[in-house]
Amino acid sequence: LQWLLGEGLTRPSGFEARLSHAERLRQLGNEWYRKQDYRRALHCGLGAIHTIDFSPQQQLSMDEEQRLALVSLLLPILSNLSQVFLNRGDVISTMKASTLGLRHVDKLKNPEEVDTFKAKLRFRRAMARGEPGPEQDLEAALEDLRDAAHRMPRDKQIRTCLENCKDLLREARGKAHGKGSAPEGDQSENPAESAEKEEELSPALETMAACVGKCLGKLKRCQRRCQ
């Protein structure tokens, strides 16, 4: 809030004025993001959320059109924030922003918009869940990637991450049980094909690190720039 105050971006009053201000902050955040200034992009995104953080009483007084306008602005803000958090290496906040967006996305009226936001949010949550560390959950990441791939079947990045996540999960299960096994729902593979894939696990791990984490080295550099 102090940063917004210093930049002359304090929250106005009135429904329409607050939505216009939040949209301005969202666009400003996009500009900072393109310049790889993730700290300022984060400030703008959080400022936009603060701007449209109406009290329960104010929300009860909104009509249907106002509620739709609010959620139509909230979704792209949360989508942008999930990407900014991911680039900063903050996997917990990435998962929180993505999950919050998924809770609201079905309020949109356009089915194509719903699919697009669900695919983006689940993909980013999957990348956060796939990051090595205490929050890693490859099973949940695989579920997110399958849903994202279903909604955006032509997206090559999602399909690549999906296949690499399967390989990582197979490797993790192999270490746990002394032998590799395919993820549930993917056990129809030819044994020879499975063996060949297991020989390629190390390259798959490197690819997954690049896809499901935006490369640890890149994240560290981003964190140093943002500190």
Short mmCIF file of C-alpha atoms in Angstrom, two decimals:
data_model
loop_
_atom_site.label_atom_id
_atom_site.label_comp_id
_atom_site.label_asym_id
_atom_site.label_seq_id
_atom_site.Cartn_x
_atom_site.Cartn_y
_atom_site.Cartn_z
CA LEU A 1 0.00 0.00 0.00
CA GLN A 2 2.88 2.36 0.75
CA TRP A 3 4.27 1.73 -2.74
CA LEU A 4 0.90 2.52 -4.32
CA LEU A 5 0.63 5.67 -2.22
CA GLY A 6 4.08 6.77 -3.31
CA GLU A 7 3.18 6.17 -6.95
CA GLY A 8 -0.08 8.12 -6.68
CA LEU A 9 -2.12 4.97 -7.22
CA THR A 10 -4.33 5.03 -4.14
CA ARG A 11 -7.70 3.29 -4.27
CA PRO A 12 -10.60 5.55 -5.32
CA SER A 13 -14.21 5.29 -4.14
CA GLY A 14 -17.23 4.16 -6.12
CA PHE A 15 -17.75 0.87 -7.96
CA GLU A 16 -16.97 2.01 -11.51
CA ALA A 17 -13.98 4.10 -10.41
CA ARG A 18 -12.49 1.17 -8.50
CA LEU A 19 -12.88 -1.21 -11.44
CA SER A 20 -11.27 1.31 -13.80
CA HIS A 21 -8.39 1.82 -11.35
CA ALA A 22 -7.89 -1.94 -10.97
CA GLU A 23 -7.78 -2.35 -14.75
CA ARG A 24 -5.21 0.43 -14.97
CA LEU A 25 -3.06 -1.33 -12.37
CA ARG A 26 -3.43 -4.64 -14.23
CA GLN A 27 -2.20 -3.09 -17.47
CA LEU A 28 0.63 -1.33 -15.66
CA GLY A 29 1.61 -4.64 -14.11
CA ASN A 30 1.71 -6.20 -17.58
CA GLU A 31 4.10 -3.48 -18.71
CA TRP A 32 6.43 -4.13 -15.78
CA TYR A 33 6.19 -7.87 -16.41
CA ARG A 34 7.29 -7.45 -20.03
CA LYS A 35 10.28 -5.53 -18.72
CA GLN A 36 10.99 -8.44 -16.33
CA ASP A 37 10.50 -6.18 -13.31
CA TYR A 38 8.55 -8.76 -11.35
CA ARG A 39 8.66 -6.81 -8.10
CA ARG A 40 6.73 -3.87 -9.55
CA ALA A 41 4.48 -6.25 -11.50
CA LEU A 42 3.67 -7.94 -8.20
CA HIS A 43 2.92 -4.61 -6.51
CA CYS A 44 0.53 -3.67 -9.30
CA GLY A 45 -1.23 -7.03 -9.17
CA LEU A 46 -1.68 -6.92 -5.42
CA GLY A 47 -2.78 -3.30 -5.69
CA ALA A 48 -5.42 -4.31 -8.24
CA ILE A 49 -6.70 -7.00 -5.86
CA HIS A 50 -6.82 -4.44 -3.04
CA THR A 51 -8.75 -2.04 -5.28
CA ILE A 52 -11.58 -4.51 -5.96
CA ASP A 53 -11.62 -5.98 -2.46
CA PHE A 54 -15.18 -4.93 -1.66
CA SER A 55 -16.64 -5.58 1.78
CA PRO A 56 -19.30 -8.33 2.19
CA GLN A 57 -21.94 -5.65 2.65
CA GLN A 58 -20.88 -3.91 -0.57
CA GLN A 59 -20.94 -7.21 -2.45
CA LEU A 60 -24.48 -7.96 -1.25
CA SER A 61 -25.66 -4.66 -2.69
CA MET A 62 -24.25 -5.42 -6.18
CA ASP A 63 -26.56 -6.42 -9.00
CA GLU A 64 -25.86 -9.33 -11.37
CA GLU A 65 -24.18 -7.13 -13.96
CA GLN A 66 -21.80 -5.67 -11.39
CA ARG A 67 -20.90 -9.12 -10.05
CA LEU A 68 -20.10 -10.32 -13.56
CA ALA A 69 -17.97 -7.22 -14.23
CA LEU A 70 -16.11 -7.82 -10.98
CA VAL A 71 -15.29 -11.47 -11.63
CA SER A 72 -14.39 -10.70 -15.27
CA LEU A 73 -11.67 -8.39 -13.96
CA LEU A 74 -10.66 -10.57 -11.01
CA LEU A 75 -9.78 -13.60 -13.18
CA PRO A 76 -7.12 -11.95 -15.40
CA ILE A 77 -5.61 -10.27 -12.35
CA LEU A 78 -5.28 -13.60 -10.53
CA SER A 79 -3.98 -15.27 -13.69
CA ASN A 80 -1.28 -12.61 -14.03
CA LEU A 81 -0.39 -12.86 -10.35
CA SER A 82 0.03 -16.62 -10.57
CA GLN A 83 2.59 -16.14 -13.35
CA VAL A 84 4.42 -13.37 -11.49
CA PHE A 85 4.62 -15.47 -8.33
CA LEU A 86 5.92 -18.39 -10.39
CA ASN A 87 8.63 -16.27 -11.99
CA ARG A 88 9.67 -15.09 -8.54
CA GLY A 89 10.01 -18.68 -7.35
CA ASP A 90 7.12 -18.37 -4.87
CA VAL A 91 5.41 -21.71 -5.44
CA ILE A 92 3.05 -21.43 -2.45
CA SER A 93 1.65 -18.08 -3.59
CA THR A 94 1.42 -19.42 -7.16
CA MET A 95 -0.75 -22.28 -5.95
CA LYS A 96 -2.90 -19.96 -3.81
CA ALA A 97 -3.51 -17.46 -6.63
CA SER A 98 -4.30 -20.25 -9.10
CA THR A 99 -6.64 -22.03 -6.71
CA LEU A 100 -8.48 -18.82 -5.87
CA GLY A 101 -8.97 -18.13 -9.57
CA LEU A 102 -10.30 -21.66 -10.14
CA ARG A 103 -12.88 -21.09 -7.39
CA HIS A 104 -14.32 -18.11 -9.27
CA VAL A 105 -13.87 -19.07 -12.93
CA ASP A 106 -17.22 -20.84 -13.30
CA LYS A 107 -18.98 -17.54 -12.62
CA LEU A 108 -17.99 -16.37 -16.11
CA LYS A 109 -20.68 -16.67 -18.78
CA ASN A 110 -18.49 -17.47 -21.79
CA PRO A 111 -17.55 -21.20 -21.91
CA GLU A 112 -14.44 -20.46 -24.00
CA GLU A 113 -13.20 -17.98 -21.39
CA VAL A 114 -13.84 -20.55 -18.68
CA ASP A 115 -11.76 -23.17 -20.50
CA THR A 116 -8.94 -20.72 -21.23
CA PHE A 117 -8.62 -19.52 -17.63
CA LYS A 118 -8.94 -23.03 -16.22
CA ALA A 119 -6.18 -24.28 -18.52
CA LYS A 120 -3.83 -21.41 -17.65
CA LEU A 121 -4.47 -21.55 -13.91
CA ARG A 122 -4.16 -25.33 -13.67
CA PHE A 123 -1.02 -25.30 -15.82
CA ARG A 124 0.67 -22.71 -13.58
CA ARG A 125 -0.43 -24.54 -10.45
CA ALA A 126 1.01 -27.72 -11.95
CA MET A 127 4.36 -26.02 -12.55
CA ALA A 128 4.40 -24.88 -8.93
CA ARG A 129 3.42 -28.35 -7.69
CA GLY A 130 6.17 -29.90 -9.81
CA GLU A 131 8.95 -27.78 -8.30
CA PRO A 132 11.41 -29.83 -6.20
CA GLY A 133 10.96 -29.10 -2.51
CA PRO A 134 8.58 -29.69 0.39
CA GLU A 135 5.54 -28.56 -1.62
CA GLN A 136 6.18 -30.91 -4.55
CA ASP A 137 3.15 -33.04 -5.46
CA LEU A 138 3.61 -34.78 -8.80
CA GLU A 139 0.29 -36.63 -8.56
CA ALA A 140 -1.62 -33.36 -8.20
CA ALA A 141 0.54 -31.74 -10.90
CA LEU A 142 -0.33 -34.58 -13.28
CA GLU A 143 -4.05 -34.11 -12.59
CA ASP A 144 -3.77 -30.38 -13.31
CA LEU A 145 -1.81 -30.97 -16.52
CA ARG A 146 -4.30 -33.53 -17.80
CA ASP A 147 -7.15 -31.09 -17.30
CA ALA A 148 -5.18 -28.23 -18.90
CA ALA A 149 -4.28 -30.44 -21.88
CA HIS A 150 -7.92 -31.43 -22.28
CA ARG A 151 -8.98 -27.79 -22.41
CA MET A 152 -6.11 -26.61 -24.63
CA PRO A 153 -5.15 -29.73 -26.64
CA ARG A 154 -3.04 -27.79 -29.17
CA ASP A 155 -0.79 -26.15 -26.59
CA LYS A 156 2.62 -27.79 -27.08
CA GLN A 157 4.06 -26.54 -23.80
CA ILE A 158 1.24 -28.12 -21.81
CA ARG A 159 1.54 -31.42 -23.71
CA THR A 160 5.30 -31.50 -23.21
CA CYS A 161 4.96 -30.84 -19.48
CA LEU A 162 2.29 -33.53 -19.24
CA GLU A 163 4.52 -36.20 -20.78
CA ASN A 164 7.52 -35.14 -18.69
CA CYS A 165 5.44 -35.18 -15.53
CA LYS A 166 4.48 -38.77 -16.29
CA ASP A 167 8.16 -39.63 -16.65
CA LEU A 168 9.04 -37.92 -13.36
CA LEU A 169 6.22 -39.68 -11.56
CA ARG A 170 7.30 -43.01 -13.03
CA GLU A 171 10.84 -42.37 -11.82
CA ALA A 172 9.64 -41.40 -8.33
CA ARG A 173 7.53 -44.55 -8.09
CA GLY A 174 10.42 -46.63 -9.35
CA LYS A 175 12.65 -45.30 -6.57
CA ALA A 176 9.94 -45.94 -3.98
CA HIS A 177 9.08 -49.48 -5.10
CA GLY A 178 12.33 -50.63 -6.63
CA LYS A 179 10.89 -50.62 -10.15
CA GLY A 180 9.19 -48.15 -12.50
CA SER A 181 5.43 -48.07 -12.96
CA ALA A 182 3.27 -45.88 -15.13
CA PRO A 183 0.90 -43.29 -13.59
CA GLU A 184 -2.65 -44.46 -13.03
CA GLY A 185 -4.57 -44.46 -16.29
CA ASP A 186 -1.38 -44.84 -18.34
CA GLN A 187 -0.48 -48.53 -17.74
CA SER A 188 -1.15 -49.76 -21.27
CA GLU A 189 2.38 -49.03 -22.48
CA ASN A 190 4.43 -51.68 -24.21
CA PRO A 191 7.14 -53.00 -21.80
CA ALA A 192 9.84 -52.35 -24.40
CA GLU A 193 8.61 -48.77 -24.79
CA SER A 194 8.58 -48.34 -21.02
CA ALA A 195 12.14 -49.59 -20.75
CA GLU A 196 13.23 -47.23 -23.49
CA LYS A 197 11.53 -44.33 -21.72
CA GLU A 198 13.16 -45.19 -18.42
CA GLU A 199 16.55 -44.98 -20.09
CA GLU A 200 15.67 -41.42 -21.06
CA LEU A 201 14.58 -40.30 -17.59
CA SER A 202 17.54 -38.03 -16.99
CA PRO A 203 16.87 -35.88 -20.08
CA ALA A 204 13.18 -35.86 -19.17
CA LEU A 205 14.07 -34.60 -15.73
CA GLU A 206 16.06 -31.77 -17.27
CA THR A 207 13.19 -30.89 -19.60
CA MET A 208 10.69 -30.98 -16.75
CA ALA A 209 12.87 -28.64 -14.74
CA ALA A 210 12.80 -26.22 -17.65
CA CYS A 211 9.04 -26.59 -18.15
CA VAL A 212 7.71 -27.12 -14.63
CA GLY A 213 9.61 -24.46 -12.83
CA LYS A 214 10.80 -22.17 -15.62
CA CYS A 215 14.29 -23.49 -14.92
CA LEU A 216 15.69 -23.23 -11.41
CA GLY A 217 18.60 -21.14 -12.60
CA LYS A 218 16.26 -18.65 -14.21
CA LEU A 219 14.15 -18.47 -11.08
CA LYS A 220 17.19 -17.75 -8.95
CA ARG A 221 18.20 -14.95 -11.28
CA CYS A 222 14.67 -13.56 -11.17
CA GLN A 223 14.69 -13.68 -7.37
CA ARG A 224 17.98 -11.78 -7.23
CA ARG A 225 16.56 -9.10 -9.53
CA CYS A 226 13.43 -8.79 -7.43
CA GLN A 227 15.12 -8.60 -4.03
#
